[in-house]
Every structure is written in structure tokens, then in C-alpha cells.
PDB file of C-alpha atoms in Angstrom:
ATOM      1  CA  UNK A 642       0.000   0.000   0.000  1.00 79.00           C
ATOM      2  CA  UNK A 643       1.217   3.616  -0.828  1.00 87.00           C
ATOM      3  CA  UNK A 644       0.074   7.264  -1.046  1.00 89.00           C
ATOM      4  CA  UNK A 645       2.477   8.830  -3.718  1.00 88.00           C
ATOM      5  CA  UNK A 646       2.228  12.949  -5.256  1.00 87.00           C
ATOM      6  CA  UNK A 647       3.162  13.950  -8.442  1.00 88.00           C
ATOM      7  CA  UNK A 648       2.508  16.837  -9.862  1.00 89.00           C
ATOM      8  CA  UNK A 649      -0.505  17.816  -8.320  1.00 91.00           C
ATOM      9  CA  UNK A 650      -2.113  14.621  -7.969  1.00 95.00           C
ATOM     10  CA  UNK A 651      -1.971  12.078  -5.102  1.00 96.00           C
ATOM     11  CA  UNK A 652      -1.722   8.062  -6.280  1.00 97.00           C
ATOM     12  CA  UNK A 653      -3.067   5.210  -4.439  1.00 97.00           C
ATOM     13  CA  UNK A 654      -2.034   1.623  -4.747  1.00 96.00           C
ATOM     14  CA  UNK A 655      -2.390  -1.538  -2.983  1.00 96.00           C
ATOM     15  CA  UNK A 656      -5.523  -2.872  -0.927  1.00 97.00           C
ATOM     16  CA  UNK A 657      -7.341   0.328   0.721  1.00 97.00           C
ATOM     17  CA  UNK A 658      -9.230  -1.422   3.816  1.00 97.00           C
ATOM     18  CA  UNK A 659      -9.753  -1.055   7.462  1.00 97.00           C
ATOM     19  CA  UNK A 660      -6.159  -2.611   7.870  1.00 96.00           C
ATOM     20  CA  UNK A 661      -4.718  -0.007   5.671  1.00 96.00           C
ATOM     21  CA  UNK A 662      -6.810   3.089   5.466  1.00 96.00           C
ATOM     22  CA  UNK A 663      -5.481   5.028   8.721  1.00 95.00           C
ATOM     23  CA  UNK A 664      -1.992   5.197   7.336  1.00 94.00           C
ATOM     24  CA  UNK A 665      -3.412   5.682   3.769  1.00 95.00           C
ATOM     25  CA  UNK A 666      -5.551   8.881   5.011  1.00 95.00           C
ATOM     26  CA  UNK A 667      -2.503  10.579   7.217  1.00 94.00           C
ATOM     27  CA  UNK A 668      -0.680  10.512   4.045  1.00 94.00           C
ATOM     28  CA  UNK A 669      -3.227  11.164   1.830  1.00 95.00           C
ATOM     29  CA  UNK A 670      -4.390  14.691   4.000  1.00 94.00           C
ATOM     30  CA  UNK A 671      -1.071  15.778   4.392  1.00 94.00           C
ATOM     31  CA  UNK A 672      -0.754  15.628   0.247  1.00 95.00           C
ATOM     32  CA  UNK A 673      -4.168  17.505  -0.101  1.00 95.00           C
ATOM     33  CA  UNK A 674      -2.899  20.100   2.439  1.00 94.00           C
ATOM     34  CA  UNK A 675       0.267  20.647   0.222  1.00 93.00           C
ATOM     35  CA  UNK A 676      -2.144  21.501  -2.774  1.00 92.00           C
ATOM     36  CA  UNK A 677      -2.631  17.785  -4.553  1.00 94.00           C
ATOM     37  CA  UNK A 678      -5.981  18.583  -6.174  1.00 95.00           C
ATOM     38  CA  UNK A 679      -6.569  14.567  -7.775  1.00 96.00           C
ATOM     39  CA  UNK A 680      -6.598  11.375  -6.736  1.00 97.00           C
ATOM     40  CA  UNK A 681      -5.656   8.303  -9.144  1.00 97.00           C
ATOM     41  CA  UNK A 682      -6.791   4.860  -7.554  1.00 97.00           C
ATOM     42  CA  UNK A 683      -5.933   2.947 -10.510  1.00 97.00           C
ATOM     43  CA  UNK A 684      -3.122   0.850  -8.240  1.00 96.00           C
ATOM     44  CA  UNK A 685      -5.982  -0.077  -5.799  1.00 97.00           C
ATOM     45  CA  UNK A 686      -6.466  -3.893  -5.658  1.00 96.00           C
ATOM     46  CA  UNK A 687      -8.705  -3.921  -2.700  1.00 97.00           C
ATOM     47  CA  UNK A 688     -11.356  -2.153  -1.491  1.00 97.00           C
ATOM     48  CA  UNK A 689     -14.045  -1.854   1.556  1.00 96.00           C
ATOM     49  CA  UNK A 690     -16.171   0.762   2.789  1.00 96.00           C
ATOM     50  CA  UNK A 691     -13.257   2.247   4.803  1.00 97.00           C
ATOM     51  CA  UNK A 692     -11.792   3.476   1.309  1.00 97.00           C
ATOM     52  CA  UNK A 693     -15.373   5.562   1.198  1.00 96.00           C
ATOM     53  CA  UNK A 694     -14.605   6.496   3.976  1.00 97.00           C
ATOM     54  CA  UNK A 695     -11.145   7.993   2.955  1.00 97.00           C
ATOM     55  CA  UNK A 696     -12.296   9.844   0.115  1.00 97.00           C
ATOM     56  CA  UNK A 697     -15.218  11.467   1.793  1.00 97.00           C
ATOM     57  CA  UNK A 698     -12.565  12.897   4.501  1.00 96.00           C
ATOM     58  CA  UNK A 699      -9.914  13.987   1.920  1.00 96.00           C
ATOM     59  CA  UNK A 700     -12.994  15.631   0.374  1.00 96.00           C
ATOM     60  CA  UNK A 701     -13.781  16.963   3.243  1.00 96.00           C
ATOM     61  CA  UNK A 702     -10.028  18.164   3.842  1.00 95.00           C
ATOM     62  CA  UNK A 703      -9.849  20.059  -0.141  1.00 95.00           C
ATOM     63  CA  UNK A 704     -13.081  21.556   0.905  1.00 95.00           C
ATOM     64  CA  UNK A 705     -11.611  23.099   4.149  1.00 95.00           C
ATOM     65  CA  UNK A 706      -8.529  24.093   1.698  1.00 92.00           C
ATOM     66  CA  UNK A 707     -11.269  25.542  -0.685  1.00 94.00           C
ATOM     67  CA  UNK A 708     -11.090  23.388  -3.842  1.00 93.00           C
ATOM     68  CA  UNK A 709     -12.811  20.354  -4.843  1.00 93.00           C
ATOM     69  CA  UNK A 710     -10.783  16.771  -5.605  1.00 94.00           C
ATOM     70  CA  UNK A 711     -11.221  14.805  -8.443  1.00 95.00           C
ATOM     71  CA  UNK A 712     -11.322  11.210  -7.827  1.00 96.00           C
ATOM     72  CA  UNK A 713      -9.881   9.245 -11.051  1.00 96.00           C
ATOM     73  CA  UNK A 714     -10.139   5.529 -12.375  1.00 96.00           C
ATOM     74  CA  UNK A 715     -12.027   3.889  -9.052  1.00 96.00           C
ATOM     75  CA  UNK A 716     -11.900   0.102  -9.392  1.00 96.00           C
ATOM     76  CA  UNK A 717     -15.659  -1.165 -10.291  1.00 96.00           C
ATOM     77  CA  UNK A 718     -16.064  -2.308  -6.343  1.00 96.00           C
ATOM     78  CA  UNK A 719     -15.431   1.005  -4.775  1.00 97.00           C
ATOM     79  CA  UNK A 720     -18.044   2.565  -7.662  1.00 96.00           C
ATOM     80  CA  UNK A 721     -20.308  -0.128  -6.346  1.00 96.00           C
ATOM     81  CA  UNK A 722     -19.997   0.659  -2.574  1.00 96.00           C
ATOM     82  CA  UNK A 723     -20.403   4.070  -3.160  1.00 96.00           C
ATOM     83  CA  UNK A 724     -24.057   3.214  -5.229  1.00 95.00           C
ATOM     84  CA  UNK A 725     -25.070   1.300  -2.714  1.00 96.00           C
ATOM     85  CA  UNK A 726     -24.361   4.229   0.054  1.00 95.00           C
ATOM     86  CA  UNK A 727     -25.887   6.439  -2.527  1.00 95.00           C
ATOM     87  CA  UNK A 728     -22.445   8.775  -2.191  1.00 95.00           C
ATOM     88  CA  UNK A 729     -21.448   8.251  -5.953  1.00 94.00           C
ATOM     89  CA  UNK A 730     -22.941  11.948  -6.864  1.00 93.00           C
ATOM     90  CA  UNK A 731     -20.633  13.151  -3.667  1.00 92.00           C
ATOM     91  CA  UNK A 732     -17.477  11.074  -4.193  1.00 94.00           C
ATOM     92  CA  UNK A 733     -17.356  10.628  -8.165  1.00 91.00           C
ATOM     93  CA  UNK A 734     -18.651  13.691  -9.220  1.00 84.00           C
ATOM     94  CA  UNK A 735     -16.022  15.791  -9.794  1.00 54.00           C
ATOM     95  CA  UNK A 736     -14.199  12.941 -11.668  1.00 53.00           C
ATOM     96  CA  UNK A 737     -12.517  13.666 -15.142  1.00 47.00           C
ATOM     97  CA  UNK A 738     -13.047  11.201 -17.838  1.00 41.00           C
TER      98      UNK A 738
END
């Protein structure tokens, strides 16, 4: 599991569960505080709803920072969890295509 930034825009890879998501989100916060302004979870190979949970409080953390975060290339089981919750408006709808 990492958090990496690049230019702007945090990267995510490895499983992002309740094992993994405290260390994920301290990372991941930190980023967003230094102006990352897009998250890429296409190196996520595991997800539950603590990954929801992730996103909605590094959402949460742009929004404090004033700016919105664009969540790209969710694996189909996060998109899922987040229909289910009905948050896929809130988490996925600032997402580029």
C-alpha cells in the first residue's frame, strides 16, 4: 500500500481497507494540504467501505482548503460501494473522464 504525489495529484495503490486506510488517510491529507488537487486509484487492488470512507474525509479536507478533488479511475467495487451508500454523486462527481 502507498500514497504517492506527483505533480498535483496524489496516487493510491495496494488494498485500501480497514487494515490499511489510517496510514493511507494521514498521508493522503497531508498531500491535499500541500495543494494535490486529484486522486488516481488505478493501483488499488482492494477495497471496503473504509476506502469511502477515505475519500469522503480527503474531500472533506480540499473543501476546508477551498477546492474540490477529483477522484480518477475507481476500481468497479469502490463505484459499487459508493451506489449502494448512494455517495457516488458526492465522491465521483467531480471525476474527469
Amino acid at each position: 500500500m502507498s500514497v504517492l504525489a506527483c505533480d498535483g495529484q496524489i496516487s493510491v495503490s495496494g488494498p485500501v481497507t480497514l487494515l490499511t486506510v489510517e496510514a493511507l488517510m494521514a498521508s493522503g491529507d497531508a498531500l491535499i494540504r500541500e495543494g494535490a488537487r486529484a486522486v488516481d486509484l488505478a493501483g488499488v487492488v482492494k477495497v471496503d467501505s473504509s476506502a469511502l470512507a477515505m475519500l469522503l474525509h480527503w474531500i472533506r479536507t480540499a473543501r476546508a482548503e477551498n477546492f474540490s478533488l477529483v477522484v480518477k479511475n475507481a476500481p468497479d467495487s469502490l463505484r459499487s460501494l459508493a451506489r449502494l451508500y448512494d455517495l457516488e454523486g458526492l465522491v465521483f462527481g467531480a471525476e474527469e473522464t
